[in-house]
PDB file of C-alpha atoms and ligand atoms in Angstrom:
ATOM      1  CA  UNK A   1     121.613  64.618  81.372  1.00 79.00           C
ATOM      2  CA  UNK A   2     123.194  65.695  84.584  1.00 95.00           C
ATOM      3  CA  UNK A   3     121.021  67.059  87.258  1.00 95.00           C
ATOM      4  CA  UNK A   4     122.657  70.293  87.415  1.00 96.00           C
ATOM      5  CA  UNK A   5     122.521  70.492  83.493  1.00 97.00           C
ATOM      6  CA  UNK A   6     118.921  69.805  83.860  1.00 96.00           C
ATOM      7  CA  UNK A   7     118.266  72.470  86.466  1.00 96.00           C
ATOM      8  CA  UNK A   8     119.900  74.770  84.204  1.00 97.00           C
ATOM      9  CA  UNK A   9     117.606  74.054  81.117  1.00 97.00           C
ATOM     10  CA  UNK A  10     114.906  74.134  83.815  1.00 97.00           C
ATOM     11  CA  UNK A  11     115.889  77.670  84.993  1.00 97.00           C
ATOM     12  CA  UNK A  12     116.441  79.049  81.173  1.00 97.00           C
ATOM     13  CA  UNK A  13     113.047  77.725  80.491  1.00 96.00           C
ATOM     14  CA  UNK A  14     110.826  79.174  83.299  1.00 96.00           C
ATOM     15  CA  UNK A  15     110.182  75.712  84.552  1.00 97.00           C
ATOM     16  CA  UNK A  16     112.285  76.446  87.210  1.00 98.00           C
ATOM     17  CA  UNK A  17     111.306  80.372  88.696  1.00 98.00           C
ATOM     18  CA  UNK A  18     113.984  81.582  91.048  1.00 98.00           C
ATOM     19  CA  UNK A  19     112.117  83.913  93.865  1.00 98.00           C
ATOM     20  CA  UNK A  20     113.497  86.119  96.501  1.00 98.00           C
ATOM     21  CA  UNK A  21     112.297  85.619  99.842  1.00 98.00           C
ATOM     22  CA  UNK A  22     114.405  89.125 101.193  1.00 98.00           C
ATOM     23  CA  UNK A  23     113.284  92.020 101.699  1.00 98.00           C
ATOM     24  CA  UNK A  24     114.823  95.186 100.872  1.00 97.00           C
ATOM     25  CA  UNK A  25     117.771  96.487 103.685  1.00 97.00           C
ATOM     26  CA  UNK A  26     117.613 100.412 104.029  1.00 97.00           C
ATOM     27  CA  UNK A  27     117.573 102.302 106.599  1.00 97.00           C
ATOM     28  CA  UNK A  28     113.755 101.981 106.686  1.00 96.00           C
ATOM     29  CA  UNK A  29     114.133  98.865 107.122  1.00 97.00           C
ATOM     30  CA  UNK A  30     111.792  97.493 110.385  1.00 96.00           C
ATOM     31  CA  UNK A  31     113.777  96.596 113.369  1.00 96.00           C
ATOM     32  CA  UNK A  32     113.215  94.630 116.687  1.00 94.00           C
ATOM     33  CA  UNK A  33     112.361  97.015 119.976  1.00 93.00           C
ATOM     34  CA  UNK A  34     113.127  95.624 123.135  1.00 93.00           C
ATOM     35  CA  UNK A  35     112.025  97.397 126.785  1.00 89.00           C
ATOM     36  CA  UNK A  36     114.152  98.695 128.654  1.00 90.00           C
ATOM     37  CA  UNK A  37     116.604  97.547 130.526  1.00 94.00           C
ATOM     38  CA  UNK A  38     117.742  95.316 126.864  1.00 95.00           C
ATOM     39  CA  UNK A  39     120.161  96.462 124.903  1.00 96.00           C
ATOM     40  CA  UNK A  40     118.574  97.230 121.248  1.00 97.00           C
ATOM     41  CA  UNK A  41     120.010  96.882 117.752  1.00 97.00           C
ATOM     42  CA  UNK A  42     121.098  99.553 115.300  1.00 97.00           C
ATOM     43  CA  UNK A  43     119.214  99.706 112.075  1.00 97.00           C
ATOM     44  CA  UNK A  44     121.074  99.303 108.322  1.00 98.00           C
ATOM     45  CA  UNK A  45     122.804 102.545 107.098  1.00 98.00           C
ATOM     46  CA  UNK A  46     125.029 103.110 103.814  1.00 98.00           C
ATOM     47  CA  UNK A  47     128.151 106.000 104.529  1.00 98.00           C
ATOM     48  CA  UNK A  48     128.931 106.987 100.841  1.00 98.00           C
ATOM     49  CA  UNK A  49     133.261 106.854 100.767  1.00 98.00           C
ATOM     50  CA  UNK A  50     132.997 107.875  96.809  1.00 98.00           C
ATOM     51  CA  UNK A  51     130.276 108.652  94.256  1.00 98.00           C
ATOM     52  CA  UNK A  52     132.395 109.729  90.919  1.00 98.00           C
ATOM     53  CA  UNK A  53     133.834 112.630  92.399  1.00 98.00           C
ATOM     54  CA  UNK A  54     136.597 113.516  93.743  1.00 98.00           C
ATOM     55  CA  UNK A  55     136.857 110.921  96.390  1.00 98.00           C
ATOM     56  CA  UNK A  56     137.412 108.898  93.635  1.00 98.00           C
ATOM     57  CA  UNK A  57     136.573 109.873  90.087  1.00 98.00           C
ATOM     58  CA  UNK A  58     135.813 106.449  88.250  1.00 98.00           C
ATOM     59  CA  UNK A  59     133.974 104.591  90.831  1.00 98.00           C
ATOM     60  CA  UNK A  60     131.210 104.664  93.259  1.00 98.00           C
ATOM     61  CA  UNK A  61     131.293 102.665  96.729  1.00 98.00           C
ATOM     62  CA  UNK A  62     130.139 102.569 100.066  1.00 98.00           C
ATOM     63  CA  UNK A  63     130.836 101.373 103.847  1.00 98.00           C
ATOM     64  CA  UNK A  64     127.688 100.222 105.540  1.00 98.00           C
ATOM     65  CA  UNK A  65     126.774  99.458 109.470  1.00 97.00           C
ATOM     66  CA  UNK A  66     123.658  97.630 111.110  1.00 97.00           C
ATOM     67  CA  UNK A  67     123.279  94.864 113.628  1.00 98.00           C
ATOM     68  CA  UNK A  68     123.243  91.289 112.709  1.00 98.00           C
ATOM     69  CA  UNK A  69     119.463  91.316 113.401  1.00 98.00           C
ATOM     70  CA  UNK A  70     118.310  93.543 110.519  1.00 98.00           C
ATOM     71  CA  UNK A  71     115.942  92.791 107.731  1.00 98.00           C
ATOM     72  CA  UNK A  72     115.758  89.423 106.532  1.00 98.00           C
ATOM     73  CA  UNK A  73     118.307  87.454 108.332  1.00 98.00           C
ATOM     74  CA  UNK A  74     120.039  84.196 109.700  1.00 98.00           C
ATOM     75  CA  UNK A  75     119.996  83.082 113.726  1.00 98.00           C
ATOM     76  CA  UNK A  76     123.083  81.296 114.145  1.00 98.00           C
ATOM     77  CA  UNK A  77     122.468  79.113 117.144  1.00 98.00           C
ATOM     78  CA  UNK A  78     124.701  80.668 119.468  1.00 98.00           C
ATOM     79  CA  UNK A  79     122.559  84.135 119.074  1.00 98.00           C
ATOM     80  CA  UNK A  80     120.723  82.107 122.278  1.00 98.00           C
ATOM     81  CA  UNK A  81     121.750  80.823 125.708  1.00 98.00           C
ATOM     82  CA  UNK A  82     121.033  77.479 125.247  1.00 98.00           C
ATOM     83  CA  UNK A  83     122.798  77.344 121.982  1.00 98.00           C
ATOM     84  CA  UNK A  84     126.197  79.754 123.495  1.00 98.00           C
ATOM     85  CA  UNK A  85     128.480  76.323 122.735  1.00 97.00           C
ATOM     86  CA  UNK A  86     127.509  75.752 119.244  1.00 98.00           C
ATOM     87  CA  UNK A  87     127.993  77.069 115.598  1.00 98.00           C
ATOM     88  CA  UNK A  88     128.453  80.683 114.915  1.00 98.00           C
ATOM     89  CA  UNK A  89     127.174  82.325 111.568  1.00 98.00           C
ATOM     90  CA  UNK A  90     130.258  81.687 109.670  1.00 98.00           C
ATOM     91  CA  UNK A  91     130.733  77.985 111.430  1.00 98.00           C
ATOM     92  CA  UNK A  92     126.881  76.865 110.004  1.00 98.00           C
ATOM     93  CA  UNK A  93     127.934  74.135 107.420  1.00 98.00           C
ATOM     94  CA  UNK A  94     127.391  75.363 103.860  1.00 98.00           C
ATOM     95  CA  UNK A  95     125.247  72.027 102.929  1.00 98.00           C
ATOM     96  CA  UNK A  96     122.727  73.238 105.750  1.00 98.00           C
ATOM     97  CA  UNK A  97     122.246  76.676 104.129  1.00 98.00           C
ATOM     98  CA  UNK A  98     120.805  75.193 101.264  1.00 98.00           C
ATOM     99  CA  UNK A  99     117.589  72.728 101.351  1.00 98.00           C
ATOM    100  CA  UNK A 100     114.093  71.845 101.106  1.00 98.00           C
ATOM    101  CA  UNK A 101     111.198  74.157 101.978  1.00 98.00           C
ATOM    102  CA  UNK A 102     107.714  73.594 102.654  1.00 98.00           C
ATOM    103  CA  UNK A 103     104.778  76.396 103.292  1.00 98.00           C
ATOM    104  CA  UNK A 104     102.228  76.542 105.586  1.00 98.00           C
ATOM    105  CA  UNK A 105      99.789  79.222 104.712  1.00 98.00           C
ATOM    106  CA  UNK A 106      97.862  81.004 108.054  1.00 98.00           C
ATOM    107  CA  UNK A 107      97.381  85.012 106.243  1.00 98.00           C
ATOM    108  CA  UNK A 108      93.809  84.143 106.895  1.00 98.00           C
ATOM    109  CA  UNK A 109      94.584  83.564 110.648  1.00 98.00           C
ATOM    110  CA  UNK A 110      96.837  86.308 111.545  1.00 98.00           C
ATOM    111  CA  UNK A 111      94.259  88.396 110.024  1.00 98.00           C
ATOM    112  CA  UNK A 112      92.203  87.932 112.045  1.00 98.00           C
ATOM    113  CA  UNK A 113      93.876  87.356 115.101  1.00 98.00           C
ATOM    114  CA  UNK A 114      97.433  88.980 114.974  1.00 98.00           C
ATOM    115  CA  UNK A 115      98.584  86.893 117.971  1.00 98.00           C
ATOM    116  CA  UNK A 116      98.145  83.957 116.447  1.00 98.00           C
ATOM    117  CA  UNK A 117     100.319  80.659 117.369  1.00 98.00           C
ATOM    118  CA  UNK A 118     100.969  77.766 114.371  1.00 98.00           C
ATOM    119  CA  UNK A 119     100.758  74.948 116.739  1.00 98.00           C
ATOM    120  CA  UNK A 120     101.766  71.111 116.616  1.00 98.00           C
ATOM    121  CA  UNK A 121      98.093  70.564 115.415  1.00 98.00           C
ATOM    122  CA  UNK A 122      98.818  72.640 112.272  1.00 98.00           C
ATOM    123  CA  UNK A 123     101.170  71.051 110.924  1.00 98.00           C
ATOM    124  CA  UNK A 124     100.169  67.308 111.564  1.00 98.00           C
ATOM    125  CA  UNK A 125      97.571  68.183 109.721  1.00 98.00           C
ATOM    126  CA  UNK A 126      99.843  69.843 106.764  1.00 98.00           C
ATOM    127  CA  UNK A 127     101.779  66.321 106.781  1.00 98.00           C
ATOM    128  CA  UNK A 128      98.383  64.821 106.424  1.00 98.00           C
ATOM    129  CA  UNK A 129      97.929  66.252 103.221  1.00 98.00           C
ATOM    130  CA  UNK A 130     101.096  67.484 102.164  1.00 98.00           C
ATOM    131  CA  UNK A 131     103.225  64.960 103.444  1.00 98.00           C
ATOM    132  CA  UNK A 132     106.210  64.877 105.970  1.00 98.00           C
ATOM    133  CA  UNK A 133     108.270  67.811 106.929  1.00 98.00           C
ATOM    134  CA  UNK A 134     111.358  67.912 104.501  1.00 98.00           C
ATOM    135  CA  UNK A 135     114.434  66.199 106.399  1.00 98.00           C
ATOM    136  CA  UNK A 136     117.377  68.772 106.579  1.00 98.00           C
ATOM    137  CA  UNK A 137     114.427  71.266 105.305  1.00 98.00           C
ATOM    138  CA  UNK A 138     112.516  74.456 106.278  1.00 98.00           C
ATOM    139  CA  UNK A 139     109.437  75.396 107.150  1.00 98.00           C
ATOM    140  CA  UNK A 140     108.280  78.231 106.227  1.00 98.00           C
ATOM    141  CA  UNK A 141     105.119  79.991 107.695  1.00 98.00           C
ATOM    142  CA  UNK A 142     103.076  82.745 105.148  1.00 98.00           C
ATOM    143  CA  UNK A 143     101.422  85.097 107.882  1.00 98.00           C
ATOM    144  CA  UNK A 144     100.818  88.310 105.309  1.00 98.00           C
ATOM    145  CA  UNK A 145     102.683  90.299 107.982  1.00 98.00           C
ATOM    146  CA  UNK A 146     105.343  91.153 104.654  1.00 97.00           C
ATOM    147  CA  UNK A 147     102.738  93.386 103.543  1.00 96.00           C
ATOM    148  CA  UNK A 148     103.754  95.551 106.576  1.00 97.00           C
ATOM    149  CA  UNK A 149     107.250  95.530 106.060  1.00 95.00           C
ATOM    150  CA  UNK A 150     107.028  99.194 105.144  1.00 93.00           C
ATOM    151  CA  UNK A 151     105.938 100.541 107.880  1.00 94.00           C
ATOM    152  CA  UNK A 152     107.879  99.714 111.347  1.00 95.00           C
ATOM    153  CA  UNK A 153     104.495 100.698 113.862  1.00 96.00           C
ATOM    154  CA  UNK A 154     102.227  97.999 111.816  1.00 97.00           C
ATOM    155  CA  UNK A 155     105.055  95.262 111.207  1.00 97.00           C
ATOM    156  CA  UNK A 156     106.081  95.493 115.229  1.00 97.00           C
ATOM    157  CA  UNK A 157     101.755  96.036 115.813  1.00 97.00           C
ATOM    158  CA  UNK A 158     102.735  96.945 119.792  1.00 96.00           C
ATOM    159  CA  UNK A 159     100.336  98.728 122.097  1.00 95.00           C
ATOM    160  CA  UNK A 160     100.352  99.133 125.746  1.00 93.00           C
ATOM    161  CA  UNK A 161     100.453  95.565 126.128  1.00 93.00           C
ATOM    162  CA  UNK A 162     103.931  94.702 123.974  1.00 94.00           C
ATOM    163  CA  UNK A 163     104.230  93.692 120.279  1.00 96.00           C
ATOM    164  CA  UNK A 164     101.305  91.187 119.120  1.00 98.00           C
ATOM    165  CA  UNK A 165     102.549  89.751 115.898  1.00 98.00           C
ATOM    166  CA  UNK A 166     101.599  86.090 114.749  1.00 98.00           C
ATOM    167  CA  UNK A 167     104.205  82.607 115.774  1.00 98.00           C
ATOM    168  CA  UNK A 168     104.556  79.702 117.449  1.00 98.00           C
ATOM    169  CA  UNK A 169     103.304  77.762 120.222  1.00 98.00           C
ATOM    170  CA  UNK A 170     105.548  76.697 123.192  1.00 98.00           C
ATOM    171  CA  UNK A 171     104.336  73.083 122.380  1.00 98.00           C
ATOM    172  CA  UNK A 172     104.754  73.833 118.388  1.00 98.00           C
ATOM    173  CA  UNK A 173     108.200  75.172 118.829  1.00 98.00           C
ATOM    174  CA  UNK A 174     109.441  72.603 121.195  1.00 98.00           C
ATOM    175  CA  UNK A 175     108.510  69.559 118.830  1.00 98.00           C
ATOM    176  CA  UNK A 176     109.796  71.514 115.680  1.00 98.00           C
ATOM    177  CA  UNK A 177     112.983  71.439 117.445  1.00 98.00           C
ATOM    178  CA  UNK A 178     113.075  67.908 119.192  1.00 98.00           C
ATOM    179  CA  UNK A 179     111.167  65.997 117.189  1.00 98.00           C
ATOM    180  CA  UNK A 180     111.098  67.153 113.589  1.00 98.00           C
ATOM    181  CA  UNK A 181     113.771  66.214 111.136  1.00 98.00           C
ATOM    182  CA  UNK A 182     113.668  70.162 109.799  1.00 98.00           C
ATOM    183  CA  UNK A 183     116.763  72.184 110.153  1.00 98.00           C
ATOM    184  CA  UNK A 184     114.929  75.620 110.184  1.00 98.00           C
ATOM    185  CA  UNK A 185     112.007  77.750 110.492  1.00 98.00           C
ATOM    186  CA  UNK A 186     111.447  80.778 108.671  1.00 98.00           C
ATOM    187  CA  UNK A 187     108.608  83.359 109.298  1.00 98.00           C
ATOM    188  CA  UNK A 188     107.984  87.068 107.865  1.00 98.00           C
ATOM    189  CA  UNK A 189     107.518  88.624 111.201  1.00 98.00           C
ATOM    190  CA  UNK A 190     110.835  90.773 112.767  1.00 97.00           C
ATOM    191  CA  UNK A 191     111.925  87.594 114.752  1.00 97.00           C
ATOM    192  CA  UNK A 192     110.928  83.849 114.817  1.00 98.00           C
ATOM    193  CA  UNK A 193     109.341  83.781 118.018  1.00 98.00           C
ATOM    194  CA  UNK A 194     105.540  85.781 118.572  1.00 97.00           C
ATOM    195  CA  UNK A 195     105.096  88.987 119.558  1.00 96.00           C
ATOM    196  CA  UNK A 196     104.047  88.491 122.927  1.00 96.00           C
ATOM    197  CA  UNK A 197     106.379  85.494 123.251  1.00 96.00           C
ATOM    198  CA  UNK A 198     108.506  87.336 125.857  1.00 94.00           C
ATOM    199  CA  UNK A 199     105.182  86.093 128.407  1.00 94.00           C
ATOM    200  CA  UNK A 200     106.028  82.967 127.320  1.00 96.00           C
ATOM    201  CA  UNK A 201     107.118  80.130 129.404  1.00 96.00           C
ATOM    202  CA  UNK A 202     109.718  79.274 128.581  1.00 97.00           C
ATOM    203  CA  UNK A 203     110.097  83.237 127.109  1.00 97.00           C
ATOM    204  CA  UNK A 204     110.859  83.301 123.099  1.00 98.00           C
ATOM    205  CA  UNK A 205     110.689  79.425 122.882  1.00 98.00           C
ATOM    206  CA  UNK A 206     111.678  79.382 118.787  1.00 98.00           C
ATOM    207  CA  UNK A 207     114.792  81.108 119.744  1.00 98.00           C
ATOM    208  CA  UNK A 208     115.479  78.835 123.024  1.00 98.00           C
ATOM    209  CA  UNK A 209     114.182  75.509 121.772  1.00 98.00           C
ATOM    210  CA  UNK A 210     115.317  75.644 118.504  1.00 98.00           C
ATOM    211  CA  UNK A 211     118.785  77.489 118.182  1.00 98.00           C
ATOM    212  CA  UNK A 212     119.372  75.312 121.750  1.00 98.00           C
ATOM    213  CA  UNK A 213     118.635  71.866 118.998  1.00 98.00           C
ATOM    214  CA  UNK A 214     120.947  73.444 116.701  1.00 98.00           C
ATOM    215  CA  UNK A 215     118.727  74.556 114.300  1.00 98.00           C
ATOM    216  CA  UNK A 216     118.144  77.891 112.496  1.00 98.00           C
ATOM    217  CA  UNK A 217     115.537  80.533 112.193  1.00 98.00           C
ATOM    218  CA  UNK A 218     114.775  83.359 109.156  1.00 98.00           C
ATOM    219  CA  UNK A 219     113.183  86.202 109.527  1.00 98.00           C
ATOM    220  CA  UNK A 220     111.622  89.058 107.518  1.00 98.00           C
ATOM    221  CA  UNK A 221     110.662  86.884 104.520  1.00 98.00           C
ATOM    222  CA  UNK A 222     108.742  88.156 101.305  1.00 98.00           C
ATOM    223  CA  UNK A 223     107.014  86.707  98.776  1.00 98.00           C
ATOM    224  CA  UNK A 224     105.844  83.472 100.436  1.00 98.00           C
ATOM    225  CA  UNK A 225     102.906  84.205  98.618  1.00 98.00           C
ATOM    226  CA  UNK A 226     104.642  83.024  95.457  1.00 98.00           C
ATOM    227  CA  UNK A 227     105.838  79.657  96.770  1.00 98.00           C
ATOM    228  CA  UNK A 228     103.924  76.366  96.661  1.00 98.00           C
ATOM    229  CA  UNK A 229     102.826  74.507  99.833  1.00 98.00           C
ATOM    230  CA  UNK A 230     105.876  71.933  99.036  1.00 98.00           C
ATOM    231  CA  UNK A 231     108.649  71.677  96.178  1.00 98.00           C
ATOM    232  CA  UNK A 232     110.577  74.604  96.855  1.00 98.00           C
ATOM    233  CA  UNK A 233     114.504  74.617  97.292  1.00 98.00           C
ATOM    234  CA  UNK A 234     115.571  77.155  99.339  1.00 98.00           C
ATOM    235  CA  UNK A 235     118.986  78.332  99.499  1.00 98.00           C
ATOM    236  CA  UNK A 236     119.959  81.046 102.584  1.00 98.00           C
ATOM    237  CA  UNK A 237     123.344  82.502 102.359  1.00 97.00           C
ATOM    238  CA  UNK A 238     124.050  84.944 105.625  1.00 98.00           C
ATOM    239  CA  UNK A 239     127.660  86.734 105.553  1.00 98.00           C
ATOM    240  CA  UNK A 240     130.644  84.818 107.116  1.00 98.00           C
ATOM    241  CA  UNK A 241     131.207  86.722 109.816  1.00 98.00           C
ATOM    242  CA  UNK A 242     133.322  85.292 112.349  1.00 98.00           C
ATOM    243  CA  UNK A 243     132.267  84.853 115.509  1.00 98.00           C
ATOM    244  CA  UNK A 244     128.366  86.825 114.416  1.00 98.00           C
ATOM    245  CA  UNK A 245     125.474  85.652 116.041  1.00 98.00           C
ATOM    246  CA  UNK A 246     123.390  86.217 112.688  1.00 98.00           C
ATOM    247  CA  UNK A 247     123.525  88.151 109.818  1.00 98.00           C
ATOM    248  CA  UNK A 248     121.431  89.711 107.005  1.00 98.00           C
ATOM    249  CA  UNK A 249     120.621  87.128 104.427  1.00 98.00           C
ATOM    250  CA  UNK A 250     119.686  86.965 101.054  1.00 98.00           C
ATOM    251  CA  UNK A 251     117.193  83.925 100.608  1.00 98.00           C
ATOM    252  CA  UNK A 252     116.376  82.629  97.408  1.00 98.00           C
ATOM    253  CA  UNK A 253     113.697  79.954  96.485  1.00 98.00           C
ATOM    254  CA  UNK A 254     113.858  77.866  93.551  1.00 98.00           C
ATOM    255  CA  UNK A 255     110.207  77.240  92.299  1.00 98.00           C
ATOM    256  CA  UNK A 256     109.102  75.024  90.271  1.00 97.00           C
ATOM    257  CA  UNK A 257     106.308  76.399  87.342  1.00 94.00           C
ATOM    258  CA  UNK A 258     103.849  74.438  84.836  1.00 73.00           C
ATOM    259  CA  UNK A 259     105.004  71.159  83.054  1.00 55.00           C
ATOM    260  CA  UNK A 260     108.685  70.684  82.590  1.00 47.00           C
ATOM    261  CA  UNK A 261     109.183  71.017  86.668  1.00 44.00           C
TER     262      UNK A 261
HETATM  263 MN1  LIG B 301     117.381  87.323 114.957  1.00 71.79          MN
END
């Protein structure tokens, strides 16, 4: 049997679960606040054009408006500096929007510290007893913050002090980009980078390090909770838009369940 034929008997089955790692895109969606003097991003909103009426009796359809960094979505490597010469959304191969995922679990962590930092540490010892990071793959880090998706105060967690939401360490995100064979990173917090990240030296160093290697980050997952620490397939499909910087993203993760998998 063919290997697609086979994934298809796995998927009819339920040896194969397909799970969605996006979270819903409304206007209540959570979205990134930056201090002033930044420019910040306008949330998701639907403008009805037609709803069976008289706009147009048979049919009901919308336009829609938001920024490229809404909800769960894709950063293109030229959404940084140090990646301003490379791909654009719509220029990101479609054989690197599909690939391996593995998932390192730290909910326990960013409970109890919700500035927490995955660091190079972590994940040597995740390849240790998981094996090695997936080549053209993702990594994908479970935090619980998609329990707080809901609610835009306790998913951006900011006092007097900034935002203090879990990440990476400068160290971490510096050999994910250099020295890893992963193509992305994916994280349920409103960006890839910590909360308090803009401190950082260099500042955000997901975004600089790894969009500057080429590489991709998601944001705003769900559901990590579902997948298994290694054995997923994840496929990310942001809109083509030419020239974007990012986009919103529906990410799907095939899973496998019980025997047949
Ligand atoms: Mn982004």
């Amino acid at each position: 049997m063919s290997t697609l034929s086979s994934l298809v008997d796995a998927l009819a089955s339920g040896a194969v679960e397909v799970v969605d790692l996006t979270q819903p895109l409304s206007d209540r969606t959570p979205l990134l606040q930056l201090p002033e003097p930044f420019a910040n991003t306008p949330g998701f909103a639907l403008h009805e054009l037609s709803r069976y009426d008289e706009r147009g009796p048979a049919w009901y359809w919308n336009s829609f408006e938001g920024g490229e960094h809404v909800g769960t979505h894709f950063d293109a490597p030229v959404h940084w500096v140090t990646g301003k010469d490379s791909e654009d959304v719509s220029q990101v191969p479609p054989a690197r929007l599909v690939g391996p995922a593995v998932v390192i679990d730290r909910s326990a962590e960013a409970a109890a510290d919700s500035d927490f930092l995955l660091s190079v540490e972590d994940v040597r010892a995740f390849e240790s007893e998981h094996g090695p990071l997936p080549t053209d793959g993702w990594l994908l880090v479970r935090t619980g913050w998609d329990t707080r998706a809901h609610d835009q105060d306790a998913f951006l967690n900011a006092n007097e002090t900034g935002p203090h939401t879990p990440g990476f360490s400068i160290d971490c995100a510096r050999w994910l980009a250099e020295e890893t064979p992963l193509i992305g990173i994916g994280v349920e917090t409103v960006g890839t980078d910590a909360g308090a990240a803009h401190s950082f030296d260099p500042p955000f160093p997901c975004h600089s390090f790894m969009l500057g290697a080429g590489k991709y980050g998601l944001t705003q997952l769900a559901n990590l909770a579902q997948l298994p620490p290694t054995g997923t397939f994840l496929v990310a499909a942001p809109l083509k838009i030419v020239g974007g910087s990012g986009s919103p993203v529906r990410v799907l993760a095939f899973v496998p369940r019980g025997d047949g998998a």
